[in-house]
Tab-separated table of C-alpha atoms in Angstrom:
chain	number	residue	atom	x	y	z
A	17	UNK	CA	0.000	0.000	0.000
A	18	UNK	CA	1.402	3.401	-0.956
A	19	UNK	CA	1.507	5.854	1.959
A	20	UNK	CA	-1.055	8.600	1.351
A	21	UNK	CA	0.968	11.069	3.428
A	22	UNK	CA	4.242	11.008	1.461
A	23	UNK	CA	3.775	14.743	0.832
A	24	UNK	CA	2.999	16.529	4.134
A	25	UNK	CA	-0.167	18.636	3.931
A	26	UNK	CA	1.501	21.330	6.033
A	27	UNK	CA	4.215	21.739	3.394
A	28	UNK	CA	1.684	21.969	0.562
A	29	UNK	CA	-0.338	24.512	2.494
A	30	UNK	CA	2.781	26.624	3.043
A	31	UNK	CA	3.497	26.652	-0.694
A	32	UNK	CA	-0.038	27.868	-1.351
A	33	UNK	CA	-0.193	30.571	1.306
A	34	UNK	CA	3.361	31.868	0.932
A	35	UNK	CA	3.923	31.174	-2.774
A	36	UNK	CA	5.899	28.424	-4.491
A	37	UNK	CA	8.914	30.552	-5.431
A	38	UNK	CA	8.895	32.497	-2.162
A	39	UNK	CA	9.061	29.391	0.039
A	40	UNK	CA	12.484	28.013	0.900
A	41	UNK	CA	13.457	24.401	1.366
A	42	UNK	CA	14.285	25.133	5.004
A	43	UNK	CA	10.749	26.393	5.570
A	44	UNK	CA	9.267	23.347	3.861
A	45	UNK	CA	11.442	21.006	5.913
A	46	UNK	CA	10.306	22.711	9.107
A	47	UNK	CA	6.644	22.502	8.044
A	48	UNK	CA	7.110	18.811	7.261
A	49	UNK	CA	8.806	18.179	10.587
A	50	UNK	CA	12.075	16.951	9.076
A	51	UNK	CA	15.614	18.277	8.721
A	52	UNK	CA	16.935	19.998	5.589
A	53	UNK	CA	19.197	17.038	4.819
A	54	UNK	CA	16.306	14.591	5.224
A	55	UNK	CA	14.191	16.755	2.914
A	56	UNK	CA	16.789	16.591	0.152
A	57	UNK	CA	17.357	12.887	0.724
A	58	UNK	CA	13.628	12.162	0.540
A	59	UNK	CA	12.522	14.581	-2.161
A	60	UNK	CA	15.513	16.224	-3.838
A	61	UNK	CA	13.691	19.477	-4.617
A	62	UNK	CA	10.527	21.448	-3.945
A	63	UNK	CA	9.043	20.336	-7.261
A	64	UNK	CA	9.837	16.686	-6.586
A	65	UNK	CA	8.155	16.990	-3.198
A	66	UNK	CA	4.903	18.127	-4.805
A	67	UNK	CA	4.924	15.091	-7.101
A	68	UNK	CA	6.295	12.511	-4.667
A	69	UNK	CA	2.905	10.826	-4.222
A	70	UNK	CA	2.440	10.680	-7.965
A	71	UNK	CA	5.795	9.017	-8.507
A	72	UNK	CA	4.789	6.254	-6.116
A	73	UNK	CA	1.374	5.880	-7.732
A	74	UNK	CA	2.924	5.456	-11.186
A	75	UNK	CA	5.255	2.800	-9.785
A	76	UNK	CA	2.290	1.026	-8.176
A	77	UNK	CA	0.347	1.123	-11.458
A	78	UNK	CA	3.298	-0.342	-13.362
A	79	UNK	CA	3.576	-3.128	-10.768
A	80	UNK	CA	-0.163	-3.852	-10.989
A	81	UNK	CA	-0.017	-4.073	-14.772
A	82	UNK	CA	3.094	-6.277	-14.777
A	83	UNK	CA	1.810	-8.709	-12.132
A	84	UNK	CA	-1.725	-9.183	-13.448
A	85	UNK	CA	-2.839	-12.616	-14.641
A	86	UNK	CA	-6.426	-11.666	-15.587
A	87	UNK	CA	-7.622	-10.457	-18.979
A	88	UNK	CA	-6.589	-7.078	-20.369
A	89	UNK	CA	-9.925	-5.377	-19.723
A	90	UNK	CA	-10.027	-6.283	-16.035
A	91	UNK	CA	-6.343	-5.448	-15.608
A	92	UNK	CA	-6.860	-1.939	-16.980
A	93	UNK	CA	-9.869	-1.424	-14.701
A	94	UNK	CA	-7.775	-2.573	-11.731
A	95	UNK	CA	-5.020	-0.122	-12.693
A	96	UNK	CA	-7.512	2.744	-12.953
A	97	UNK	CA	-8.707	1.823	-9.447
A	98	UNK	CA	-5.135	1.961	-8.151
A	99	UNK	CA	-4.688	5.523	-9.386
A	100	UNK	CA	-8.093	6.733	-8.178
A	101	UNK	CA	-7.824	5.076	-4.763
A	102	UNK	CA	-4.392	6.531	-4.088
A	103	UNK	CA	-5.297	10.042	-5.204
A	104	UNK	CA	-8.419	10.051	-3.047
A	105	UNK	CA	-6.916	8.338	0.020
A	106	UNK	CA	-5.965	11.695	1.550
A	107	UNK	CA	-8.644	14.276	0.599
A	108	UNK	CA	-6.880	17.179	2.318
A	109	UNK	CA	-3.577	16.640	0.491
A	110	UNK	CA	-5.395	16.037	-2.814
A	111	UNK	CA	-7.288	19.321	-2.532
A	112	UNK	CA	-4.155	21.256	-1.575
A	113	UNK	CA	-2.130	19.750	-4.399
A	114	UNK	CA	-4.873	20.536	-6.928
A	115	UNK	CA	-5.014	24.149	-5.724
A	116	UNK	CA	-1.236	24.459	-5.902
A	117	UNK	CA	-1.032	23.055	-9.437
A	118	UNK	CA	-3.773	25.432	-10.546
A	119	UNK	CA	-1.693	28.430	-9.494
A	120	UNK	CA	1.829	27.437	-10.624
A	121	UNK	CA	2.335	27.054	-14.418
A	122	UNK	CA	5.603	25.125	-14.137
A	123	UNK	CA	3.885	22.517	-11.966
A	124	UNK	CA	1.071	22.147	-14.483
A	125	UNK	CA	3.682	21.367	-17.130
A	126	UNK	CA	5.148	18.674	-14.878
A	127	UNK	CA	1.627	17.304	-14.367
A	128	UNK	CA	1.242	16.969	-18.149
A	129	UNK	CA	4.452	14.943	-18.289
A	130	UNK	CA	3.044	12.643	-15.610
A	131	UNK	CA	-0.126	12.179	-17.652
A	132	UNK	CA	1.950	10.947	-20.575
A	133	UNK	CA	3.754	8.522	-18.253
A	134	UNK	CA	0.442	6.933	-17.287
A	135	UNK	CA	-0.468	6.617	-20.965
A	136	UNK	CA	2.900	5.016	-21.685
A	137	UNK	CA	2.460	2.546	-18.816
A	138	UNK	CA	-0.913	1.432	-20.216
A	139	UNK	CA	0.461	1.160	-23.742
A	140	UNK	CA	3.490	-0.853	-22.624
A	141	UNK	CA	1.141	-3.263	-20.851
A	142	UNK	CA	-0.767	-3.780	-24.122
A	143	UNK	CA	2.538	-4.300	-25.928
A	144	UNK	CA	3.635	-6.960	-23.426
A	145	UNK	CA	0.351	-8.757	-24.050
A	146	UNK	CA	1.128	-8.579	-27.812
A	147	UNK	CA	-2.077	-6.620	-28.430
A	148	UNK	CA	-0.593	-3.732	-30.435
A	149	UNK	CA	1.598	-5.586	-32.927
A	150	UNK	CA	-0.110	-4.319	-36.113
A	151	UNK	CA	-0.314	-0.701	-37.327
A	152	UNK	CA	-4.079	-0.617	-36.757
A	153	UNK	CA	-3.774	-2.135	-33.282
A	154	UNK	CA	-0.948	0.309	-32.484
A	155	UNK	CA	-3.227	3.267	-33.214
A	156	UNK	CA	-6.037	1.745	-31.161
A	157	UNK	CA	-3.613	1.059	-28.307
A	158	UNK	CA	-2.609	4.711	-28.208
A	159	UNK	CA	-6.281	5.693	-28.162
A	160	UNK	CA	-7.143	3.216	-25.415
A	161	UNK	CA	-4.251	4.436	-23.254
A	162	UNK	CA	-5.142	8.103	-23.669
A	163	UNK	CA	-8.836	7.385	-23.172
A	164	UNK	CA	-8.221	5.599	-19.889
A	165	UNK	CA	-6.297	8.563	-18.515
A	166	UNK	CA	-8.955	11.011	-19.730
A	167	UNK	CA	-11.789	9.061	-18.071
A	168	UNK	CA	-9.860	8.754	-14.808
A	169	UNK	CA	-8.978	12.458	-14.764
A	170	UNK	CA	-12.590	13.406	-15.413
A	171	UNK	CA	-13.722	11.357	-12.405
A	172	UNK	CA	-10.921	12.798	-10.288
A	173	UNK	CA	-11.974	16.351	-11.177
A	174	UNK	CA	-15.564	15.491	-10.235
A	175	UNK	CA	-14.331	14.108	-6.920
A	176	UNK	CA	-12.246	17.215	-6.243
A	177	UNK	CA	-15.303	19.429	-6.833
A	178	UNK	CA	-17.634	17.216	-4.831
A	179	UNK	CA	-16.241	14.099	-3.088
A	180	UNK	CA	-19.604	12.311	-3.161
A	181	UNK	CA	-20.197	12.919	-6.883
A	182	UNK	CA	-18.259	9.842	-7.996
A	183	UNK	CA	-16.447	6.789	-6.634
A	184	UNK	CA	-14.404	3.805	-7.795
A	185	UNK	CA	-17.569	1.884	-8.788
A	186	UNK	CA	-18.712	4.630	-11.161
A	187	UNK	CA	-15.186	4.903	-12.514
A	188	UNK	CA	-15.053	1.153	-13.198
A	189	UNK	CA	-18.439	1.321	-14.947
A	190	UNK	CA	-17.332	4.083	-17.312
A	191	UNK	CA	-13.974	2.436	-18.009
A	192	UNK	CA	-15.695	-0.872	-18.792
A	193	UNK	CA	-18.120	0.755	-21.242
A	194	UNK	CA	-15.159	2.419	-22.949
A	195	UNK	CA	-13.006	-0.718	-23.113
A	196	UNK	CA	-15.834	-2.915	-24.420
A	197	UNK	CA	-15.667	-0.937	-27.655
A	198	UNK	CA	-12.181	-2.366	-28.141
A	199	UNK	CA	-12.912	-5.912	-26.950
A	200	UNK	CA	-11.719	-7.474	-30.213
A	201	UNK	CA	-8.285	-5.903	-29.686
A	202	UNK	CA	-8.029	-6.306	-25.907
A	203	UNK	CA	-9.340	-9.877	-25.734
A	204	UNK	CA	-8.689	-11.435	-29.151
A	205	UNK	CA	-8.908	-15.025	-27.875
A	206	UNK	CA	-12.237	-14.620	-26.077
A	207	UNK	CA	-14.673	-16.571	-28.247
A	208	UNK	CA	-17.682	-15.176	-26.371
A	209	UNK	CA	-16.834	-11.673	-27.626
A	210	UNK	CA	-16.662	-12.650	-31.288
A	211	UNK	CA	-19.723	-12.204	-33.517
A	212	UNK	CA	-21.483	-15.393	-34.504
A	213	UNK	CA	-20.891	-16.595	-38.035
A	214	UNK	CA	-23.749	-16.009	-40.455
A	215	UNK	CA	-25.845	-19.084	-41.209
A	216	UNK	CA	-25.718	-19.904	-44.946
A	217	UNK	CA	-28.965	-19.689	-46.894
A	218	UNK	CA	-30.297	-22.828	-48.570
A	219	UNK	CA	-32.908	-22.760	-51.329
A	220	UNK	CA	-34.503	-25.658	-53.185
A	221	UNK	CA	-35.885	-25.447	-56.727
A	222	UNK	CA	-37.365	-28.251	-58.808
A	223	UNK	CA	-36.608	-28.022	-62.537
A	224	UNK	CA	-37.258	-30.381	-65.435
A	225	UNK	CA	-34.412	-32.597	-66.596
A	226	UNK	CA	-32.147	-30.901	-69.096
A	227	UNK	CA	-32.972	-27.356	-67.970
A	228	UNK	CA	-30.480	-24.871	-69.372
A	229	UNK	CA	-28.239	-22.625	-67.288
A	230	UNK	CA	-30.448	-19.549	-67.593
A	231	UNK	CA	-33.499	-21.466	-66.409
A	232	UNK	CA	-31.585	-22.672	-63.345
A	233	UNK	CA	-30.440	-19.120	-62.497
A	234	UNK	CA	-33.975	-17.769	-62.923
A	235	UNK	CA	-35.402	-20.476	-60.672
A	236	UNK	CA	-32.848	-19.829	-57.918
A	237	UNK	CA	-33.453	-16.058	-58.090
A	238	UNK	CA	-37.217	-16.601	-57.809
A	239	UNK	CA	-36.787	-18.914	-54.794
A	240	UNK	CA	-34.591	-16.342	-53.045
A	241	UNK	CA	-37.146	-13.582	-53.634
A	242	UNK	CA	-39.917	-15.759	-52.222
A	243	UNK	CA	-37.786	-16.590	-49.176
A	244	UNK	CA	-37.221	-12.893	-48.455
A	245	UNK	CA	-40.969	-12.305	-48.464
């Protein structure tokens, strides 16, 4: 289980009230209740501190994807749950971090990089399952990966606005609806997901012996028309 308090709320709150650039590492270390040397050992920089939780979540997602033995659809739902559960485990820190990112452009740019890392983790999972080996499947894999992140982020934004507006069950429902549109790519060996083969049509016509080719064709065409009616 990833600790939900890797980034101290007191440190995030200080960055918001005092300003990101105006806050020193010493002040952040004091707010976090650790020494300056421990701060640098644990985080490395102010920016890294803000994203420390996210780094652990990405690692957890990659582990979940690599260790899964269930089908691709369920694995991707499980991974979406991992991200959502960890972001929402500490509501206070999540709200503070969201407010901080909204006010500091450089942090928003770092957030965008993290978004691409989630997409890459999902795509690499599909590649390991040999589900994106053709050009068409490659394009779909990129779309699936980006779509998963977009759906998750939409639910996270809803949760940030109103914590009771969504939960992991609603997230799983929306992800499943989305992934079912790509079931032929994600679960190519699942016979239950493949469309049933069309049953061939059989018509019977009785013709006199020695009927010529045109008469046979006319008789078959007539029988087919009658069958349709």
